[in-house]
């Protein structure tokens, strides 16, 4: 008793420096309970670890990382055995640095000072040298090759495995089965089942929640369907499996998992992963890799020289060695992110939807475990599909989701109008979602409207010449009349600096010509609008990418009811147009500092249509277009990028996204990394791509250095 009291006093003395701090305990075991008991009068805001998602420890609630907000915690105390400090520290250091949280041991030792910001630096450096040739040569030396399954042969399109449970909860709710905090309930049921299969887990879950037998079966069915929808093969590792098979090696799969071999065989078969000899699953044998599963495997490959390949340091690299099995490690996509130059994005992920968006990106970016070979951690982009997936697709997802939310919160519009040419892809995505909607009538119809600054200025100049002010500054007067306003050269009056003073004065000297030109263009355009199904007295939401609002302002002279605008960002000039615009993005920056603004020429290039810009209305109310300045090869690349964005958006919206949580900073943070990647292969020219502005008559680089 005396010794115990002495130990408690020592712990309290070591931690007394944190008495006025907000403390989070990492760990839920005996050490955590001892610490909490010793400092129960301190401000302990919660307990957290990688195993438990709910409940409490010594009266302190268990928290999820997703719940922890910046400023809520000052100090994390690692309540674990000293040999586990480094692994835990590596897991949490990035978020702690981002949130200003210091990390200490149970003895009060400053672990950030001890380990530094990257405790795995040397291990990371070694991984950059790993390549598939090395693994092939290794496979050739062994008789039996076993592969871990999850994060090795296959991976999920979510950031963490338990993120699937968030999808299950939403899908169950759609079927009328309400399971709030399903992730916590499902995780606890799994822990209570003690390594049993999913059917036993659901027996536990049913007892916890009071689900009927029918409801339990329905939720189980939903979970299996969700698992299937988020799984993708890691193609390079499947090739390694097939390579081993081609050499006549014994090939097996060994997994710690609650889905039994029958379920996994079916999932793998659908992904084209076949031909392995047997799959060994912990729930079928009642033992994990660390407690005997490799021993079961050895019964079937007795006497053979064995190699195991996997991603987990403990269960895939260290555990096999106890049984005389050599091991080879690759990294999961999540771990590859943490050793790349994109690692600092991770701490800012604020909710499930951002996690799943990042997870979907990683399933493509790091599907190949050797994607960082020879890079020192700098991400390389070698094809335009990946380029758009990494930068443009998240921005498109954000815009569309914010648009859907805005329309739900602001009823009363008759249609959604997407402005050419930046709205081309957005309109396509909108129409696809409407077509797939269970209740199509609840979604407004959309119109892709051919519009441009040139065309709309020509329709409005006969009503209000002020519409020109923001668009002709610095341009030669003759060029304004001919190139922008469409006045024939033979009708131009000589420009006299003293008489006309500036471009506006010169335009006013041609007022009769401009009025007549404007009247004809306006009448033709109004008929075009009617042909598009737009009533001139209707109420519409006008959508654009990034704009000052010139087109919307000019169109308001045609529509009897002013258009409301919905843009990714609105550019605010010295004299902003008197229009109503909602910016889709929840700004974290002043607009001039936003990466989406900094790189919007790139976004405009990717989202734009294959048509040239419309500039006028000809006879029979047919639009006339500017001369196409892009090469066929450039347009083909844009179409490839748009196809990739479309696939990405639909996959995310249909399989991963859940209602109720908005994307916040992730698309912007990703866009901010545009200059931080290395462009190779066909993307070597990415930074040299230019966007032609037919108003200014100049080319702009799509990337601002």
XYZ file of C-alpha atoms in Angstrom:
705
model
C 0.000 0.000 0.000
C 2.835 2.355 0.894
C 4.601 1.528 -2.379
C 1.370 2.156 -4.344
C 0.845 5.555 -2.705
C 4.456 6.438 -3.422
C 3.945 5.540 -7.111
C 0.807 7.697 -7.308
C 2.617 10.618 -5.717
C 5.457 10.247 -8.217
C 3.031 10.251 -11.180
C 1.218 13.272 -9.817
C 4.487 15.093 -9.200
C 5.638 14.424 -12.787
C 2.361 15.732 -14.217
C 1.835 18.684 -11.891
C 3.108 20.997 -14.643
C -0.139 20.304 -16.567
C -2.560 21.204 -13.796
C -3.847 24.277 -15.661
C -3.857 22.577 -19.086
C -6.620 20.844 -21.056
C -5.466 17.224 -21.110
C -6.273 14.332 -23.458
C -5.166 10.848 -22.400
C -4.039 8.510 -25.204
C -4.799 4.946 -24.136
C -7.601 3.046 -22.428
C -5.716 0.410 -20.457
C -4.293 0.035 -16.960
C -1.793 2.871 -17.384
C -4.522 5.285 -18.490
C -6.695 4.370 -15.500
C -3.741 4.883 -13.146
C -2.985 8.330 -14.585
C -6.624 9.428 -14.409
C -6.862 8.286 -10.791
C -3.709 10.225 -9.885
C -4.801 13.509 -11.506
C -8.584 13.238 -11.291
C -8.793 16.879 -10.179
C -7.020 18.087 -13.363
C -8.889 19.227 -16.480
C -9.022 15.933 -18.422
C -11.177 16.529 -21.514
C -11.248 12.934 -22.733
C -9.567 9.637 -23.487
C -8.628 8.465 -26.971
C -6.972 5.457 -28.588
C -7.034 3.437 -31.785
C -9.227 0.644 -30.444
C -12.238 1.954 -28.523
C -14.638 4.529 -29.999
C -17.037 4.956 -27.100
C -17.674 4.356 -23.414
C -15.489 5.712 -20.654
C -12.306 5.027 -18.720
C -12.331 5.748 -14.994
C -15.274 8.091 -15.514
C -13.669 9.999 -18.427
C -15.440 9.712 -21.826
C -13.680 8.059 -24.757
C -13.480 10.501 -27.684
C -13.000 10.123 -31.427
C -10.219 12.020 -33.199
C -12.844 13.469 -35.528
C -14.475 15.195 -32.550
C -11.337 16.974 -31.356
C -11.241 20.596 -32.506
C -8.414 23.107 -32.608
C -7.989 24.830 -29.238
C -9.830 22.136 -27.288
C -6.687 20.316 -26.113
C -3.347 21.656 -24.850
C -1.574 18.421 -23.946
C -1.744 14.721 -24.840
C -0.357 12.233 -22.325
C 0.566 8.878 -23.876
C -0.586 6.192 -21.455
C 1.173 3.155 -22.894
C 4.264 0.994 -22.545
C 7.410 2.868 -23.484
C 8.134 0.507 -26.390
C 4.904 1.700 -28.035
C 5.593 5.428 -27.668
C 7.156 5.896 -31.086
C 4.342 4.199 -33.015
C 1.678 6.180 -31.183
C 3.669 9.394 -31.516
C 4.068 8.874 -35.281
C 0.303 8.406 -35.570
C -0.642 11.652 -33.872
C 2.219 14.105 -34.386
C 0.897 15.845 -37.523
C -2.493 16.693 -36.061
C -0.913 17.742 -32.777
C 1.447 20.121 -34.553
C -1.427 21.593 -36.573
C -3.549 22.105 -33.458
C -0.708 23.296 -31.228
C -0.939 20.254 -28.923
C 2.161 19.166 -27.018
C 2.820 15.426 -26.528
C 4.185 13.998 -23.273
C 4.792 10.603 -21.719
C 3.118 9.513 -18.488
C 6.283 10.685 -16.736
C 5.936 14.188 -18.132
C 8.684 13.878 -20.743
C 8.350 16.154 -23.776
C 8.183 13.686 -26.661
C 8.202 16.315 -29.400
C 11.608 17.471 -28.157
C 12.748 13.840 -28.014
C 11.412 12.465 -31.321
C 11.224 15.618 -33.451
C 8.657 16.288 -36.139
C 9.356 13.167 -38.187
C 10.357 10.244 -35.970
C 10.344 7.779 -38.889
C 12.641 9.789 -41.145
C 15.148 7.007 -41.826
C 12.452 4.368 -42.370
C 10.753 6.739 -44.807
C 13.979 7.308 -46.709
C 14.395 3.555 -47.131
C 10.875 3.217 -48.504
C 11.566 5.711 -51.290
C 14.077 3.171 -52.622
C 11.624 0.263 -52.791
C 10.439 -0.867 -56.224
C 8.603 -3.733 -57.887
C 11.765 -5.207 -59.426
C 13.113 -5.727 -55.909
C 9.955 -7.602 -54.861
C 9.915 -9.757 -57.990
C 13.494 -10.830 -57.337
C 12.546 -11.667 -53.756
C 9.501 -13.716 -54.800
C 11.731 -15.798 -57.071
C 13.728 -16.985 -54.021
C 10.799 -18.536 -52.125
C 8.470 -21.526 -52.517
C 5.351 -20.137 -50.852
C 4.243 -16.516 -51.019
C 1.506 -15.212 -48.761
C -0.137 -11.810 -49.031
C -1.961 -9.712 -46.499
C -5.330 -8.650 -47.909
C -6.542 -5.203 -46.841
C -4.196 -2.340 -47.788
C -2.003 -4.867 -49.599
C -3.912 -6.721 -52.329
C -7.002 -4.551 -51.989
C -7.770 -1.174 -50.442
C -10.795 0.859 -49.497
C -11.815 4.206 -51.004
C -12.157 5.644 -47.510
C -9.401 6.994 -45.312
C -9.888 4.568 -42.402
C -11.637 1.164 -42.369
C -14.237 2.203 -39.807
C -15.355 5.091 -42.025
C -17.462 2.444 -43.783
C -19.682 2.407 -40.698
C -20.679 6.036 -41.319
C -21.937 5.033 -44.759
C -23.812 2.073 -43.257
C -25.573 4.355 -40.774
C -26.814 6.629 -43.564
C -27.920 3.732 -45.776
C -29.773 2.164 -42.839
C -31.481 5.504 -42.112
C -32.715 5.622 -45.706
C -34.387 2.267 -45.039
C -36.011 3.614 -41.904
C -33.590 1.979 -39.437
C -32.223 4.613 -37.077
C -28.860 3.770 -35.510
C -27.295 6.992 -34.184
C -23.581 6.624 -33.381
C -23.523 3.350 -35.304
C -19.740 3.535 -35.669
C -19.304 3.402 -31.891
C -21.914 0.657 -31.426
C -20.515 -1.434 -34.268
C -16.938 -1.111 -33.002
C -17.871 -2.103 -29.462
C -19.830 -5.109 -30.736
C -16.752 -6.180 -32.687
C -14.546 -5.906 -29.607
C -17.035 -7.859 -27.506
C -17.206 -10.579 -30.169
C -13.518 -11.259 -29.499
C -12.322 -11.944 -33.032
C -15.423 -13.786 -34.234
C -16.922 -13.321 -37.665
C -19.374 -10.665 -38.771
C -22.400 -12.833 -38.006
C -21.405 -13.112 -34.336
C -20.655 -9.388 -34.295
C -24.195 -8.689 -35.462
C -25.587 -10.985 -32.777
C -23.850 -8.717 -30.255
C -25.016 -5.608 -32.078
C -28.593 -6.819 -32.085
C -28.478 -7.428 -28.341
C -27.033 -3.942 -27.743
C -29.481 -2.033 -29.896
C -32.685 -4.054 -29.705
C -32.820 -4.497 -33.472
C -35.388 -6.973 -34.715
C -34.138 -10.002 -36.603
C -35.273 -8.433 -39.883
C -33.560 -5.114 -39.091
C -30.358 -6.889 -38.068
C -30.301 -8.813 -41.345
C -30.985 -5.614 -43.284
C -28.109 -3.695 -41.643
C -25.752 -6.641 -42.144
C -26.722 -6.711 -45.804
C -26.062 -2.957 -46.029
C -22.607 -3.310 -44.457
C -21.572 -6.070 -46.864
C -22.829 -3.993 -49.813
C -20.925 -0.933 -48.552
C -17.722 -2.938 -48.166
C -18.102 -4.145 -51.720
C -18.733 -0.631 -53.058
C -15.602 0.864 -51.483
C -13.117 -1.909 -52.318
C -10.630 -1.641 -55.182
C -7.657 -3.859 -56.050
C -4.150 -2.518 -55.578
C -3.264 -3.320 -59.146
C 0.506 -3.497 -58.757
C 0.212 -5.946 -55.860
C -2.281 -8.101 -57.735
C 0.337 -8.232 -60.486
C 2.859 -9.470 -57.880
C 0.395 -12.228 -56.875
C -0.023 -13.200 -60.515
C 3.737 -13.110 -61.026
C 4.224 -15.542 -58.155
C 1.520 -17.770 -59.625
C 3.197 -17.683 -63.039
C 6.368 -19.041 -61.420
C 4.442 -21.953 -59.910
C 4.740 -20.679 -56.342
C 2.209 -21.574 -53.662
C 0.176 -18.394 -53.157
C -2.059 -17.701 -50.181
C -3.832 -14.793 -48.531
C -3.647 -14.284 -44.767
C -5.888 -11.689 -43.117
C -6.984 -10.491 -39.697
C -10.616 -9.832 -40.524
C -14.207 -10.407 -39.416
C -15.373 -11.247 -42.949
C -14.952 -14.998 -43.358
C -13.190 -16.765 -46.215
C -16.432 -17.389 -48.104
C -17.349 -13.709 -48.154
C -13.817 -12.613 -49.040
C -13.488 -15.199 -51.820
C -16.634 -13.755 -53.408
C -15.388 -10.151 -53.152
C -11.981 -11.029 -54.565
C -13.483 -13.022 -57.428
C -15.544 -9.987 -58.480
C -12.365 -7.893 -58.531
C -10.623 -10.444 -60.725
C -8.293 -11.676 -57.965
C -8.225 -15.445 -58.396
C -5.935 -18.454 -58.537
C -4.526 -18.309 -54.994
C -4.433 -21.620 -53.137
C -6.248 -20.648 -49.960
C -7.308 -17.706 -47.843
C -6.667 -17.826 -44.097
C -8.892 -15.495 -42.072
C -8.562 -14.890 -38.343
C -12.312 -15.135 -37.675
C -12.392 -18.651 -39.197
C -9.585 -19.947 -36.978
C -10.195 -17.980 -33.792
C -6.634 -16.631 -33.788
C -4.981 -13.551 -35.260
C -1.714 -13.313 -37.144
C 0.012 -12.432 -33.899
C -1.523 -15.303 -31.917
C -1.375 -18.343 -34.186
C -2.813 -17.763 -37.677
C 0.620 -18.163 -39.265
C 0.964 -21.442 -37.376
C -2.234 -22.663 -39.055
C -0.848 -21.577 -42.408
C 2.408 -23.466 -41.851
C 0.496 -26.731 -41.451
C -0.323 -26.518 -45.170
C 3.065 -25.291 -46.424
C 5.260 -27.351 -44.144
C 8.826 -27.597 -45.357
C 8.501 -24.783 -47.886
C 10.535 -21.589 -47.790
C 7.967 -18.886 -47.070
C 7.676 -15.150 -47.646
C 4.832 -12.982 -46.327
C 4.007 -9.582 -47.853
C 1.950 -6.957 -46.057
C 1.650 -3.415 -44.758
C 1.297 -3.728 -40.962
C 4.537 -3.521 -39.025
C 3.330 -5.768 -36.219
C 1.069 -8.367 -37.814
C 2.696 -8.550 -41.262
C 6.370 -7.820 -40.658
C 7.148 -8.914 -37.101
C 4.614 -11.697 -36.422
C 5.699 -13.972 -39.319
C 9.302 -13.940 -38.098
C 8.254 -15.787 -34.917
C 7.274 -18.730 -37.114
C 10.325 -18.728 -39.379
C 8.534 -16.887 -42.191
C 10.419 -14.050 -43.857
C 8.504 -10.825 -44.431
C 8.468 -7.893 -46.824
C 6.716 -4.597 -46.115
C 4.838 -2.190 -48.314
C 2.888 0.827 -47.110
C -0.820 1.463 -47.191
C -2.021 4.495 -49.119
C -2.674 6.246 -45.786
C 0.895 5.625 -44.632
C 2.239 6.733 -48.016
C 0.386 10.010 -47.592
C 2.125 10.478 -44.247
C 5.579 10.188 -45.825
C 4.754 12.406 -48.810
C 4.848 16.181 -49.131
C 1.042 16.147 -48.818
C 1.235 14.906 -45.214
C 0.439 18.342 -43.770
C -3.044 18.248 -45.295
C -4.033 15.347 -43.066
C -4.440 17.197 -39.741
C -6.928 19.622 -41.289
C -9.440 16.960 -42.287
C -12.431 17.981 -40.195
C -15.229 15.452 -40.790
C -16.200 12.166 -42.422
C -16.962 13.661 -45.845
C -13.516 15.221 -46.082
C -11.930 11.971 -44.925
C -13.763 9.966 -47.569
C -12.931 12.530 -50.259
C -9.263 12.217 -49.379
C -9.607 8.434 -49.193
C -10.990 8.302 -52.732
C -8.087 10.432 -53.971
C -5.548 8.193 -52.231
C -7.103 5.061 -53.748
C -5.935 6.443 -57.088
C -2.847 8.442 -56.143
C -1.247 5.701 -54.018
C -2.897 2.610 -55.422
C 0.612 1.671 -56.494
C 2.684 1.115 -53.311
C 5.767 2.140 -55.298
C 4.355 5.507 -56.398
C 6.958 7.285 -54.237
C 9.921 5.336 -55.605
C 12.841 7.668 -56.162
C 10.874 10.776 -55.168
C 12.060 11.694 -51.662
C 8.339 12.064 -50.907
C 7.505 14.590 -53.635
C 4.338 13.426 -55.383
C 4.744 12.912 -59.124
C 1.928 13.339 -61.644
C 2.421 11.597 -64.981
C -1.067 11.643 -66.546
C -3.825 14.198 -66.931
C -6.488 11.995 -65.356
C -4.526 12.003 -62.111
C -3.880 15.725 -62.443
C -7.599 16.490 -62.578
C -8.397 13.918 -59.881
C -6.011 15.555 -57.452
C -6.902 19.199 -58.074
C -10.013 19.845 -60.181
C -12.237 16.957 -59.058
C -12.345 17.964 -55.358
C -13.289 21.525 -56.380
C -16.066 20.147 -58.594
C -17.353 17.936 -55.773
C -17.384 20.865 -53.374
C -19.237 23.141 -55.812
C -21.909 20.582 -56.667
C -22.566 19.609 -53.046
C -22.807 23.253 -51.997
C -25.178 23.871 -54.902
C -27.469 21.025 -53.827
C -27.469 22.363 -50.265
C -28.169 25.913 -51.431
C -31.140 24.790 -53.530
C -32.583 22.862 -50.588
C -32.234 25.847 -48.288
C -33.464 28.390 -50.859
C -36.580 27.101 -52.615
C -38.391 29.205 -55.199
C -36.190 28.925 -58.262
C -37.705 27.518 -61.425
C -34.503 26.250 -63.015
C -30.747 26.183 -62.550
C -28.778 27.939 -65.289
C -25.158 26.945 -65.906
C -23.252 29.554 -67.861
C -21.014 28.629 -70.791
C -18.302 27.743 -70.940
C -17.173 27.081 -67.362
C -20.541 25.590 -66.441
C -20.426 22.858 -69.084
C -19.172 20.064 -66.826
C -21.216 21.245 -63.835
C -24.390 21.053 -65.917
C -23.465 17.563 -67.068
C -22.928 16.408 -63.481
C -26.153 18.014 -62.334
C -28.174 16.301 -65.059
C -26.635 12.919 -64.231
C -27.575 13.225 -60.571
C -31.092 14.328 -61.491
C -31.468 11.381 -63.860
C -30.381 8.955 -61.126
C -32.473 10.617 -58.427
C -35.208 8.503 -56.877
C -37.588 11.440 -57.132
C -36.546 13.373 -60.228
C -39.352 15.881 -59.788
C -37.798 17.180 -56.579
C -34.728 18.368 -58.473
C -35.046 21.422 -60.675
C -34.325 21.159 -64.379
C -31.076 22.722 -65.525
C -30.099 24.652 -68.637
C -26.648 24.979 -70.136
C -26.760 28.535 -71.448
C -24.471 29.802 -74.178
C -23.284 33.094 -72.743
C -20.109 35.147 -72.700
C -18.998 38.628 -71.743
C -18.836 39.645 -75.409
C -22.316 38.413 -76.227
C -23.940 39.808 -73.106
C -22.225 43.180 -73.462
C -23.626 43.391 -76.975
C -27.139 42.675 -75.709
C -26.963 45.260 -72.910
C -24.969 48.167 -74.339
C -28.022 49.663 -76.001
C -29.742 49.880 -72.621
C -26.918 50.919 -70.315
C -23.431 51.793 -71.509
C -22.132 51.517 -67.943
C -21.961 47.777 -68.468
C -18.806 48.439 -70.510
C -16.873 50.268 -67.814
C -15.366 47.247 -66.072
C -14.508 45.469 -69.322
C -12.708 47.900 -71.598
C -10.158 49.525 -69.314
C -6.761 49.650 -70.989
C -7.973 48.470 -74.387
C -7.503 50.383 -77.631
C -10.755 52.200 -78.528
C -10.944 50.723 -82.038
C -10.423 47.208 -80.628
C -13.294 47.725 -78.174
C -15.720 48.573 -80.972
C -14.589 45.926 -83.454
C -13.395 42.970 -81.356
C -15.672 43.282 -78.337
C -18.808 45.063 -79.537
C -18.864 43.731 -83.096
C -18.999 47.012 -85.029
C -17.798 46.572 -88.649
C -14.499 48.329 -89.352
C -15.987 50.301 -92.247
C -18.421 52.008 -89.851
C -15.759 53.273 -87.460
C -15.245 57.004 -87.027
C -11.664 58.284 -86.765
C -10.451 58.262 -83.195
C -9.593 61.747 -81.909
C -7.946 61.815 -78.484
C -9.035 65.391 -77.742
C -12.577 64.801 -78.947
C -13.222 61.351 -77.517
C -10.850 61.344 -74.480
C -11.115 57.592 -73.830
C -12.638 54.348 -75.062
C -16.004 55.065 -73.435
C -16.181 58.442 -75.129
C -15.258 56.852 -78.426
C -17.998 54.232 -77.977
C -20.556 56.940 -77.229
C -19.657 58.599 -80.522
C -21.020 55.425 -82.166
C -24.151 55.244 -80.033
C -26.606 54.952 -82.906
C -24.701 52.066 -84.441
C -24.296 50.395 -81.057
C -27.973 50.840 -80.167
C -29.070 49.238 -83.428
C -26.503 46.440 -83.085
C -27.551 45.843 -79.471
C -31.248 45.768 -80.346
C -30.774 43.089 -83.015
C -28.501 40.939 -80.824
C -30.813 41.306 -77.826
C -33.925 40.288 -79.770
C -32.182 37.261 -81.228
C -30.783 36.268 -77.858
C -34.174 36.587 -76.186
C -35.593 34.136 -78.728
C -32.645 31.827 -78.021
C -33.432 31.996 -74.293
C -37.040 31.029 -74.984
C -35.847 28.124 -77.130
C -33.784 26.969 -74.122
C -36.963 26.812 -72.068
C -36.290 29.976 -70.087
C -39.153 32.394 -69.534
C -38.138 36.028 -69.394
C -40.258 36.498 -66.262
C -38.939 33.355 -64.547
C -36.831 33.134 -61.405
C -33.519 31.374 -62.013
C -30.267 30.578 -60.227
C -27.287 31.493 -62.401
C -24.165 29.364 -61.801
C -20.610 30.233 -62.752
C -17.069 29.287 -61.788
C -15.170 32.469 -60.921
C -16.400 35.821 -62.207
C -16.882 39.516 -61.551
C -20.492 39.019 -62.606
C -20.469 40.801 -65.971
C -22.662 38.196 -67.676
C -25.151 38.033 -64.815
C -25.364 41.824 -64.665
C -25.969 42.106 -68.415
C -28.563 39.317 -68.408
C -30.511 41.154 -65.726
C -31.411 43.713 -68.421
C -33.175 40.912 -70.294
C -34.850 38.928 -67.518
C -37.692 40.684 -65.748
C -36.745 38.980 -62.477
C -33.040 39.542 -61.634
C -30.921 36.411 -61.664
C -29.373 35.245 -58.407
C -25.807 34.044 -58.764
C -24.075 31.009 -57.318
C -20.320 30.954 -58.008
C -17.336 29.065 -56.684
C -15.911 32.519 -56.024
C -16.962 36.021 -56.995
C -14.177 38.387 -57.965
C -14.745 41.737 -56.299
C -13.542 44.704 -58.357
C -13.292 48.371 -57.419
C -16.897 48.968 -58.460
C -18.713 45.637 -58.051
C -21.841 45.060 -60.080
C -25.107 45.433 -58.151
C -25.997 41.733 -58.353
C -26.839 39.080 -55.788
C -24.204 36.323 -55.634
C -23.524 33.523 -53.159
C -19.999 32.138 -53.062
C -20.131 28.355 -52.832
C -16.911 28.024 -50.916
C -16.913 28.599 -47.167
C -13.974 30.981 -47.215
C -11.002 30.513 -44.923
C -8.942 33.102 -46.788
C -9.424 36.549 -48.179
C -10.309 35.904 -51.827
C -7.008 37.151 -53.243
C -5.143 34.600 -51.118
C -7.307 31.595 -51.956
C -5.571 28.824 -53.938
C -8.809 28.387 -55.891
C -8.470 31.979 -57.051
C -4.732 31.744 -57.561
C -5.197 28.776 -59.904
C -8.619 29.469 -61.350
C -7.250 29.766 -64.884
C -6.342 26.092 -64.542
C -9.844 25.235 -63.282
C -11.417 27.245 -66.085
C -9.342 25.343 -68.627
C -10.445 21.971 -67.230
C -14.147 22.701 -66.716
C -14.751 24.491 -70.005
C -16.621 23.021 -72.979
C -15.100 21.745 -76.213
C -16.844 24.587 -78.085
C -15.200 27.964 -78.652
C -16.639 30.938 -76.812
C -19.955 32.299 -78.151
C -19.677 35.942 -79.197
C -22.873 36.921 -81.014
C -26.243 35.802 -82.345
C -26.564 35.361 -86.093
C -29.573 34.956 -88.310
C -32.259 32.429 -87.306
C -31.193 33.092 -83.693
C -28.187 30.838 -84.109
C -25.127 31.564 -81.955
C -21.845 32.484 -83.623
C -18.565 31.486 -82.045
C -15.082 32.889 -81.733
C -12.225 31.263 -83.602
C -11.012 28.157 -81.754
C -7.512 28.818 -80.404
C -6.979 25.407 -78.835
C -5.390 22.513 -80.687
C -7.303 19.258 -81.124
C -4.803 17.586 -78.813
C -5.546 20.118 -76.063
C -9.306 19.594 -76.373
C -8.786 15.815 -76.254
C -6.815 16.204 -73.007
C -9.577 18.364 -71.513
C -12.156 15.723 -72.381
C -10.016 13.055 -70.708
C -9.768 15.205 -67.609
C -13.506 15.829 -67.571
C -14.214 12.108 -67.876
C -11.966 11.503 -64.868
C -13.725 14.250 -62.882
C -17.123 12.853 -63.821
C -16.172 9.323 -62.717
C -14.677 10.666 -59.500
C -17.714 12.794 -58.661
C -20.253 10.050 -59.310
C -18.257 7.507 -57.300
C -17.972 9.894 -54.385
C -21.592 11.091 -54.492
C -23.141 7.652 -54.899
C -20.888 5.515 -52.699
C -19.112 7.671 -50.115
C -20.838 10.981 -49.425
C -23.218 11.239 -46.470
C -25.708 14.017 -45.885
C -25.253 16.657 -43.230
C -21.527 17.419 -43.280
C -20.037 20.081 -45.546
C -16.645 19.993 -47.145
C -14.573 22.767 -45.653
C -10.915 23.313 -46.471
C -9.796 20.150 -48.250
C -10.418 21.173 -51.915
C -8.673 24.468 -51.268
C -5.758 22.851 -49.446
C -5.258 20.428 -52.315
C -5.389 23.229 -54.875
C -2.738 25.013 -52.842
C -0.367 22.115 -53.576
C -0.552 22.602 -57.354
C 3.010 23.934 -57.513
C 4.298 21.424 -54.962
C 4.144 18.312 -57.157
C 6.524 17.162 -59.860
C 4.999 16.941 -63.327
C 6.494 14.148 -65.406
C 5.636 12.161 -68.531
C 2.790 13.663 -70.522
C 2.181 16.157 -67.713
C 5.622 17.708 -68.072
C 3.959 20.573 -69.922
C 1.240 21.151 -67.289
C 2.680 24.424 -66.022
C 3.017 25.763 -69.546
C -0.633 25.353 -70.541
C -2.221 28.712 -71.304
C -5.800 29.952 -71.388
C -6.888 32.337 -74.142
C -9.128 35.212 -73.066
C -11.049 36.390 -76.122
C -12.076 39.613 -74.345
C -8.512 40.665 -73.654
C -7.104 38.906 -76.700
C -4.234 37.511 -74.635
C -3.064 34.183 -73.225
C -2.811 33.592 -69.481
C -0.692 30.890 -67.881
C -2.965 28.484 -66.040
C -0.608 28.480 -63.065
C 0.503 31.584 -61.220
C 3.904 30.970 -59.717
